[in-house]
mmCIF file of C-alpha atoms in Angstrom:
data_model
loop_
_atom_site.group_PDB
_atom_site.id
_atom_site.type_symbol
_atom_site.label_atom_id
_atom_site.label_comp_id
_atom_site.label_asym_id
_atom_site.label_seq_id
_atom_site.Cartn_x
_atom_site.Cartn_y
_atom_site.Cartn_z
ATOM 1 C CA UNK A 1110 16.994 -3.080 19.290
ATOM 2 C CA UNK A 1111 18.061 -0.670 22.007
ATOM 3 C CA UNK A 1112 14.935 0.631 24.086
ATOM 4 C CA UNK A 1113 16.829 3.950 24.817
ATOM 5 C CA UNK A 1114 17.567 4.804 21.061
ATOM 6 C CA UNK A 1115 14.726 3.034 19.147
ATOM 7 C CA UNK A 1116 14.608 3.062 15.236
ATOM 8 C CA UNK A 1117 11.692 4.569 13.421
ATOM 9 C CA UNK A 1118 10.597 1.280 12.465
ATOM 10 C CA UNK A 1119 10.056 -1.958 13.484
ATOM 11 C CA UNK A 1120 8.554 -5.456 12.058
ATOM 12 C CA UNK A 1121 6.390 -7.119 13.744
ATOM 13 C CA UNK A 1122 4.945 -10.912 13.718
ATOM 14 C CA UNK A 1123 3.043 -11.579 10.555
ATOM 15 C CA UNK A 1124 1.263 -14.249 11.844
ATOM 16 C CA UNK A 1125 -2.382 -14.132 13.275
ATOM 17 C CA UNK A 1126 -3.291 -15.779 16.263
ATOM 18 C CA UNK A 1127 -6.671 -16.051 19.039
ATOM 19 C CA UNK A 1128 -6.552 -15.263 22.558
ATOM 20 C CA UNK A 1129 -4.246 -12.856 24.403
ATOM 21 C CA UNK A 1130 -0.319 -12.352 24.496
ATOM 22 C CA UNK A 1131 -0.112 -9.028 26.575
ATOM 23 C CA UNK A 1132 3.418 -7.047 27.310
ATOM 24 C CA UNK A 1133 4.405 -3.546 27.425
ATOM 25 C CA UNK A 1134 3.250 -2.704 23.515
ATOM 26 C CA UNK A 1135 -0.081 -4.241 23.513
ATOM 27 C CA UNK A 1136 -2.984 -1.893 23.161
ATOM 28 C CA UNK A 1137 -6.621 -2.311 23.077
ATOM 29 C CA UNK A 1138 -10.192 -1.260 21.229
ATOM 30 C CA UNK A 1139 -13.256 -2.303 19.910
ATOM 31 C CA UNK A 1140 -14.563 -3.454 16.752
ATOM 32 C CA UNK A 1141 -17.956 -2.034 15.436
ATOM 33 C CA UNK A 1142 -19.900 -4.861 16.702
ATOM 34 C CA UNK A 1143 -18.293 -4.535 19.711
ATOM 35 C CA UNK A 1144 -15.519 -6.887 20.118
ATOM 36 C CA UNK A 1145 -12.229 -6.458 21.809
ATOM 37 C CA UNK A 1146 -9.348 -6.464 19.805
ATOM 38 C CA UNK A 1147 -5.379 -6.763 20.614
ATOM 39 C CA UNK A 1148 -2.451 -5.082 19.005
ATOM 40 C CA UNK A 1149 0.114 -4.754 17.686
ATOM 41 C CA UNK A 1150 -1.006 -6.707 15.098
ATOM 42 C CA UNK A 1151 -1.525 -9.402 14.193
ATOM 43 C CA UNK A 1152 -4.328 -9.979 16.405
ATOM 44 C CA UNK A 1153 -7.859 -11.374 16.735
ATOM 45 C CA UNK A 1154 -10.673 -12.203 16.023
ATOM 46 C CA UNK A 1155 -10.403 -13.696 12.492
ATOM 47 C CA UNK A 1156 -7.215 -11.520 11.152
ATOM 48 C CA UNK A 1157 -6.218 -11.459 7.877
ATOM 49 C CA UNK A 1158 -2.562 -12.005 8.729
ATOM 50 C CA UNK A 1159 -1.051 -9.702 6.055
ATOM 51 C CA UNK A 1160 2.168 -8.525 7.355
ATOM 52 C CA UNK A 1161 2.025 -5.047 7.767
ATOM 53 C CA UNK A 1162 4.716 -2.156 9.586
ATOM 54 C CA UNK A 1163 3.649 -0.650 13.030
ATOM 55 C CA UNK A 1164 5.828 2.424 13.779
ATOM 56 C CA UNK A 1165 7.933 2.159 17.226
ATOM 57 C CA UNK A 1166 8.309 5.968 17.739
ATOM 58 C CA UNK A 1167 5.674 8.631 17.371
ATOM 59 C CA UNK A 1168 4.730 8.280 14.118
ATOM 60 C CA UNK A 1169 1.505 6.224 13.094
ATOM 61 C CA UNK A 1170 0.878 3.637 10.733
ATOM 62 C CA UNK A 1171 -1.617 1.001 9.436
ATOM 63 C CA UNK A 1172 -1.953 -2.250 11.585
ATOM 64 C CA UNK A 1173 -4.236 -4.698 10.318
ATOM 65 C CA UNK A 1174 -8.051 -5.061 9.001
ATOM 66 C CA UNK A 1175 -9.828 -7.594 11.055
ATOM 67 C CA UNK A 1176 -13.381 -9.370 10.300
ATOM 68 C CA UNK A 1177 -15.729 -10.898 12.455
ATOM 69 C CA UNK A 1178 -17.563 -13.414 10.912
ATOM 70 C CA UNK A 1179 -21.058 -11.277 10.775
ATOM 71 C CA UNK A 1180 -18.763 -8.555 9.347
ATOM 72 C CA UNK A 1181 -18.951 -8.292 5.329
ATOM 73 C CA UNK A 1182 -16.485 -5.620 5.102
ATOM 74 C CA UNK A 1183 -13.317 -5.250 7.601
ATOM 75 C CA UNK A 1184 -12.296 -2.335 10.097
ATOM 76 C CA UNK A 1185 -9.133 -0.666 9.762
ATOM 77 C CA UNK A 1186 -6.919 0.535 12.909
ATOM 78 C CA UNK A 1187 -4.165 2.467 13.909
ATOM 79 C CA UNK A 1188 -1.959 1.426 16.239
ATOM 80 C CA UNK A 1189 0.713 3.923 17.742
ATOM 81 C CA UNK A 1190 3.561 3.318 19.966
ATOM 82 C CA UNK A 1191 4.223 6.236 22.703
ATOM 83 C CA UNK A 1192 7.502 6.905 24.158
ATOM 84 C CA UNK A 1193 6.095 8.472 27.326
ATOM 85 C CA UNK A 1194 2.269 6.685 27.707
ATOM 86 C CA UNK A 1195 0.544 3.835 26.915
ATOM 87 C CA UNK A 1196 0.462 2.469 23.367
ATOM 88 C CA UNK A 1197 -2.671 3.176 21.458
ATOM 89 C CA UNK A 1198 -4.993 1.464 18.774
ATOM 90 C CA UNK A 1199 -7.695 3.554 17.393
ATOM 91 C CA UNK A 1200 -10.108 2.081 15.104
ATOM 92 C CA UNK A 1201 -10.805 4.306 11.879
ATOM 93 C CA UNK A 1202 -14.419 5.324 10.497
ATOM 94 C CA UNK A 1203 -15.387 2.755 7.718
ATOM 95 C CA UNK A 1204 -13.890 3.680 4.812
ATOM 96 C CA UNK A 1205 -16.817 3.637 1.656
ATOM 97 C CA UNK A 1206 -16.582 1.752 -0.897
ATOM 98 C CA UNK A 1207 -14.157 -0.844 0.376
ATOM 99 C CA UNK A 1208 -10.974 -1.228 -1.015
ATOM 100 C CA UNK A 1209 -8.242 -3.452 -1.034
ATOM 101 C CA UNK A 1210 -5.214 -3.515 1.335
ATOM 102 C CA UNK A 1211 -3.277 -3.350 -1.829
ATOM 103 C CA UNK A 1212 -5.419 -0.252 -2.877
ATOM 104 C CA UNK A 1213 -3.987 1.621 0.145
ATOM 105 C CA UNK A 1214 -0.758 3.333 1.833
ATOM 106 C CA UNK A 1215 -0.217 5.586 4.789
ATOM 107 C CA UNK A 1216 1.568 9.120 4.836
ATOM 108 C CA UNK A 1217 3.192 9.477 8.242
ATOM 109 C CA UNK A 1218 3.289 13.847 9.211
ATOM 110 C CA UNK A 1219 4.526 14.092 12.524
ATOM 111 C CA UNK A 1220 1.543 13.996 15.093
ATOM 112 C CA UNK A 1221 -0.729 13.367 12.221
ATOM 113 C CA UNK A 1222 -1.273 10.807 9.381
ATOM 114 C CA UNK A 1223 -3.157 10.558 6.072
ATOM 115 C CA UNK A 1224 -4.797 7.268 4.711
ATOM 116 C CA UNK A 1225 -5.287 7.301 0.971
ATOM 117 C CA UNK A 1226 -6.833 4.779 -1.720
ATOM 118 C CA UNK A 1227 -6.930 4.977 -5.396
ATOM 119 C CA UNK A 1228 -9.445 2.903 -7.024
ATOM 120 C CA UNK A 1229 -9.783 2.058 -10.149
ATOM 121 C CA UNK A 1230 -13.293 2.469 -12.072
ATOM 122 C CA UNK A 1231 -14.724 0.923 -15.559
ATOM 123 C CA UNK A 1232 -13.181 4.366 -17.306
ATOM 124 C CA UNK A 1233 -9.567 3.585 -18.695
ATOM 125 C CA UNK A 1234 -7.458 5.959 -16.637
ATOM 126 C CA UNK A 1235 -9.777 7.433 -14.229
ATOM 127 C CA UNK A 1236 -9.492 6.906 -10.405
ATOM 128 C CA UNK A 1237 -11.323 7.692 -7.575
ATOM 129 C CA UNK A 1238 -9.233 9.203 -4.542
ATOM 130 C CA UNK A 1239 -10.326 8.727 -1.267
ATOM 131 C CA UNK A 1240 -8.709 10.514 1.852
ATOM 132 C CA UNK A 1241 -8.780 10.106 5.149
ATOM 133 C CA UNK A 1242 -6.798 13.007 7.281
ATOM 134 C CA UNK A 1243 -6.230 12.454 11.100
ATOM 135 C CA UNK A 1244 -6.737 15.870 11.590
ATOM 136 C CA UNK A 1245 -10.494 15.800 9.873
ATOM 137 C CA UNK A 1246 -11.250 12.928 10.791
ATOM 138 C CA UNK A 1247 -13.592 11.862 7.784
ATOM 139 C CA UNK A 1248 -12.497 10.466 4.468
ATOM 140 C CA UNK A 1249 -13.322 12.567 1.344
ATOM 141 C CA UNK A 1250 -13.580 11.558 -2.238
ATOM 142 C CA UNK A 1251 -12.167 13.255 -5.237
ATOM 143 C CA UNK A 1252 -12.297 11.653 -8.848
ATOM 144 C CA UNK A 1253 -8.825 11.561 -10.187
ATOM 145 C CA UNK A 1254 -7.572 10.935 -14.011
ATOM 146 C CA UNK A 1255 -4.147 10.585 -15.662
ATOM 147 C CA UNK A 1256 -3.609 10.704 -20.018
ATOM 148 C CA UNK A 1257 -3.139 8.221 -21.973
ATOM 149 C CA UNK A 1258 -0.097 6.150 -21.712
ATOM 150 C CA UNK A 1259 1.686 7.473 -24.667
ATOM 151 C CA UNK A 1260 0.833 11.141 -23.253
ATOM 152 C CA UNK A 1261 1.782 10.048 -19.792
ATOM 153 C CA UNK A 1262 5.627 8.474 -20.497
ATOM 154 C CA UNK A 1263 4.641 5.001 -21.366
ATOM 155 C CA UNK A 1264 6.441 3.846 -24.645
ATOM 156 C CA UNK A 1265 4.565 2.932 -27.703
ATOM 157 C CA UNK A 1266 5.094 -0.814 -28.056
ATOM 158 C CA UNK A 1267 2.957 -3.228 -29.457
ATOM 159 C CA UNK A 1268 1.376 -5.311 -27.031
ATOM 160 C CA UNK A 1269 0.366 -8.656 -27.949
ATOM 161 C CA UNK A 1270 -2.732 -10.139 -26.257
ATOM 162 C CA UNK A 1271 -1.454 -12.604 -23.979
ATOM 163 C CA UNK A 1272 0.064 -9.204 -22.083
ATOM 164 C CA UNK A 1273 -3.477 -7.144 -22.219
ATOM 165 C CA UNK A 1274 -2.406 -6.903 -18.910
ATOM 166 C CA UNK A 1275 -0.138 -4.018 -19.249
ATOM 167 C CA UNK A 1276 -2.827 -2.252 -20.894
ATOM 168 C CA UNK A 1277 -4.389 -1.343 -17.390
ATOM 169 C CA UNK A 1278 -2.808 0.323 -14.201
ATOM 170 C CA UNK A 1279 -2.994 -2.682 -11.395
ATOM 171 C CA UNK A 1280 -1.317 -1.453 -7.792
ATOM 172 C CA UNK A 1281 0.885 -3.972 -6.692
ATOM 173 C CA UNK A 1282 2.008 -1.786 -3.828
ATOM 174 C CA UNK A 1283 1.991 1.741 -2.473
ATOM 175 C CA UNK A 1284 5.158 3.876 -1.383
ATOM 176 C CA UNK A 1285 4.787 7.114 0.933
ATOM 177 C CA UNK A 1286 7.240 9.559 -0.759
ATOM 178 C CA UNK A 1287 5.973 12.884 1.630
ATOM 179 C CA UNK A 1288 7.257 16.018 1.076
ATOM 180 C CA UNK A 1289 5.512 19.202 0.001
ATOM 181 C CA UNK A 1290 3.016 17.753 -0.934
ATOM 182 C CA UNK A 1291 2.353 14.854 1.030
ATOM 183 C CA UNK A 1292 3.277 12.896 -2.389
ATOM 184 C CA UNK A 1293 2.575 8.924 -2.546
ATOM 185 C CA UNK A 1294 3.139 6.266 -5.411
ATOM 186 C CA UNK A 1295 0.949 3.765 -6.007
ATOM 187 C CA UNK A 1296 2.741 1.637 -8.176
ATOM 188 C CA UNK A 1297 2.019 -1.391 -10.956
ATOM 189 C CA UNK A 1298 5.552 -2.728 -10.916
ATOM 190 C CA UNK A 1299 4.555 -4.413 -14.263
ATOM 191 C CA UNK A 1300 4.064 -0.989 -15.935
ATOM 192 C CA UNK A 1301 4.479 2.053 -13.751
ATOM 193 C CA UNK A 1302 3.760 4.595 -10.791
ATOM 194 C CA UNK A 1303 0.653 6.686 -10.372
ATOM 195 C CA UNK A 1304 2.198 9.367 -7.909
ATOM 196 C CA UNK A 1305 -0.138 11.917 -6.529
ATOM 197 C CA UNK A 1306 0.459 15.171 -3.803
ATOM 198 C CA UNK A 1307 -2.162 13.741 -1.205
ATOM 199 C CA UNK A 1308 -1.865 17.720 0.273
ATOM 200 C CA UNK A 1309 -3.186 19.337 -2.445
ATOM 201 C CA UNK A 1310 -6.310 20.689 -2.295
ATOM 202 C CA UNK A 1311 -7.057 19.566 -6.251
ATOM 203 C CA UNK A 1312 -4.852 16.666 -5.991
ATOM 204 C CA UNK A 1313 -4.389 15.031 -9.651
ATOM 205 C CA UNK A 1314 -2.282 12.209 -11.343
ATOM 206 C CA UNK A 1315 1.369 11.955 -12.721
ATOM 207 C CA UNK A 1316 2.173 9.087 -14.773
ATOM 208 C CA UNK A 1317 5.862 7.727 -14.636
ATOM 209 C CA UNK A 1318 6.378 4.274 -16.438
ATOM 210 C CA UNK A 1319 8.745 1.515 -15.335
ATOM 211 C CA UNK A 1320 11.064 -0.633 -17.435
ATOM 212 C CA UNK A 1321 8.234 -3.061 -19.351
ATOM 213 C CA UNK A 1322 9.516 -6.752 -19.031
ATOM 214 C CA UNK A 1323 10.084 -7.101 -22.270
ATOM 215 C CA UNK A 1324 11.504 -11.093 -21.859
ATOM 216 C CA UNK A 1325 8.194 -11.624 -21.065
ATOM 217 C CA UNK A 1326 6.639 -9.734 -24.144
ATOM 218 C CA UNK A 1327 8.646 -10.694 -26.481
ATOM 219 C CA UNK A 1328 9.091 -14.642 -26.191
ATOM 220 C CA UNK A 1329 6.840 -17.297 -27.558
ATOM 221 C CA UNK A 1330 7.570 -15.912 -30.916
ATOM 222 C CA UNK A 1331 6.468 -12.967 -29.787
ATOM 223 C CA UNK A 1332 2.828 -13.992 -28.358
ATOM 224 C CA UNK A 1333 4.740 -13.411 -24.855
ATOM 225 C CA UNK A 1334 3.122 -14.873 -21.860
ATOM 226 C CA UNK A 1335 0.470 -14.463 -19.310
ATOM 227 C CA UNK A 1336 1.339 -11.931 -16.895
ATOM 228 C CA UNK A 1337 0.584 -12.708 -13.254
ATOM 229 C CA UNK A 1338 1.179 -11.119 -10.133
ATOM 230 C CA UNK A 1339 4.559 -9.434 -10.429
ATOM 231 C CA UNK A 1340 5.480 -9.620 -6.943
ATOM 232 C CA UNK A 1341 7.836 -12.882 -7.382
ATOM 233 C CA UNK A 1342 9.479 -11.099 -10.298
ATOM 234 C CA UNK A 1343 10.042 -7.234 -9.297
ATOM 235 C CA UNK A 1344 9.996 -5.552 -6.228
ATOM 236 C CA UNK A 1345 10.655 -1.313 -5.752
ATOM 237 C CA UNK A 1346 11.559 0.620 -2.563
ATOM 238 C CA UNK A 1347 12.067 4.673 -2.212
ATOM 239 C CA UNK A 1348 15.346 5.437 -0.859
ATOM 240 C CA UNK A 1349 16.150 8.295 1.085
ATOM 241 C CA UNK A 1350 19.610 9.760 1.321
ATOM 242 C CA UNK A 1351 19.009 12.656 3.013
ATOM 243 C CA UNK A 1352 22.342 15.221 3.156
ATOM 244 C CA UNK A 1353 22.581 18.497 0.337
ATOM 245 C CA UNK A 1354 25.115 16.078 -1.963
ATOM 246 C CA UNK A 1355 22.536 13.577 -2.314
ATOM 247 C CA UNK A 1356 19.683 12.914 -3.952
ATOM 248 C CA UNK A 1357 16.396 10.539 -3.480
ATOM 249 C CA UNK A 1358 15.752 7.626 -5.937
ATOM 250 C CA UNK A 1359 13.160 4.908 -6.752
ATOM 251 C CA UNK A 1360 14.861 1.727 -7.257
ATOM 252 C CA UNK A 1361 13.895 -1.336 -9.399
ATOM 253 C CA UNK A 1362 14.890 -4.645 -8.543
ATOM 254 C CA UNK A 1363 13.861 -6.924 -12.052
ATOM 255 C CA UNK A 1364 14.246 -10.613 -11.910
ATOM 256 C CA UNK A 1365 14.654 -12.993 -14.841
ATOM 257 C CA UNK A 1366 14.379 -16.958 -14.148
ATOM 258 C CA UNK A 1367 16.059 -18.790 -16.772
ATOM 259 C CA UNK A 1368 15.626 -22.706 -16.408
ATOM 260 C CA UNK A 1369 17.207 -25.137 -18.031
ATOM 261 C CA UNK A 1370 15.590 -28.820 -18.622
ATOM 262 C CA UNK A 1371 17.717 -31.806 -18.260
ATOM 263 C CA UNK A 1372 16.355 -35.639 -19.460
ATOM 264 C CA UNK A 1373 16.086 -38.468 -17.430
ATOM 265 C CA UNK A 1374 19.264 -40.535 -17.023
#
């Protein structure tokens, strides 16, 4: 990549590793027990090497949650590349309650950033929101609910029990949309996206359902199967086109493994 015209993005090693590898894009901080920590990520102590995007320009984005081992809970940090100074990594307040990485996605604006997580609670259909604007500084909570599925897009269909698990909004990842409203997807890429405008002062939620995989509901004589994790099956991404002729679209990438048995010779 060309240091003079750098891209907005850039992917960095996914793997975690102890003691120091310093060059020009390292930056330093502190956990809240007081350890040093490297970055870009992934860095140490005791990483959870997820692989995560680090922007390369101005604009800021998650790194990595690190745990010590007399941590319970991990600390999230922000690492930002400079053009014109030093790279920075600034450790965020503790979020409360913790959530999962999975839970959570980052809305680049310019200069400034928001950190969101939607959590699910015991209530079918009601979330809890919690916000964290760079600008603030603190994260906020806001209780968030969407209708039922069949008032919120979803089809009727009869779901058999073996796929009780499309019965229930489960993130499998988060998109950053932006916009307006600062809009972001979390989305269940077994049964749909929650969007929500993160800039709203009453943020609330808008239900738009995905094709249901209905190989998977409808075999075994209709019993269908046990639905995992849907990440080796489906996988979204947000595409921008930018340019007055052209519109912005979610698309759905759906894979179906057919196998066929052969006997021994």
């Amino acid at each position: 990549m060309s240091t003079s015209h750098p891209g907005d993005w850039v992917l960095l090693n996914i793997h975690a590793y102890l003691g120091k590898r310093r060059n020009a894009t390292t930056a330093s901080a502190t956990t809240r027990d007081h350890q040093t920590i490297e970055g870009p990520p992934p860095f140490s102590p005791a990483s959870s090497a997820r692989r995560k995007i680090s922007s390369f320009s101005v604009s800021p984005s998650i790194v990595n949650p690190t745990t010590s081992p007399r941590q319970k809970t991990p600390d999230y940090f922000i690492y930002r590349a400079h053009t014109k100074r030093e790279p920075s990594l600034q450790r965020l307040s503790r979020p409360h309650p913790f959530f999962h990485d999975d839970d959570v996605g980052l809305l680049s604006r310019g200069h400034h950033y928001t950190i969101a997580a939607l959590i699910a609670t015991p209530t079918l259909n009601v979330f809890h929101l919690h916000r964290f604007h760079s600008e603030i500084g603190t994260w906020t909570y806001t209780k968030v609910s969407v209708g039922e599925p069949q008032q919120s897009g979803f089809p009727s269909l009869l779901i058999p029990n073996n796929c009780s698990r499309l019965l229930h909004h489960d993130t499998s990842t988060v998109m950053a949309i932006g916009g307006e409203g600062g809009t972001m997807g979390w989305v269940d890429l077994w049964r749909g996206i929650l969007f929500c405008d993160l800039l709203r002062d009453e943020p609330t939620l808008r239900a738009v359902p995905l094709p249901l995989p209905l190989d998977l509901v409808s075999c075994n004589n209709g019993l269908g199967v046990q639905l995992g994790c849907p990440n080796s099956r489906r996988a979204i991404a947000f595409i921008k086109k930018g340019g007055s002729n052209t519109e912005d679209c979610l698309k759905l990438v759906h894979l179906e493994a057919n196998a066929t048995r052969h006997s021994p010779p």
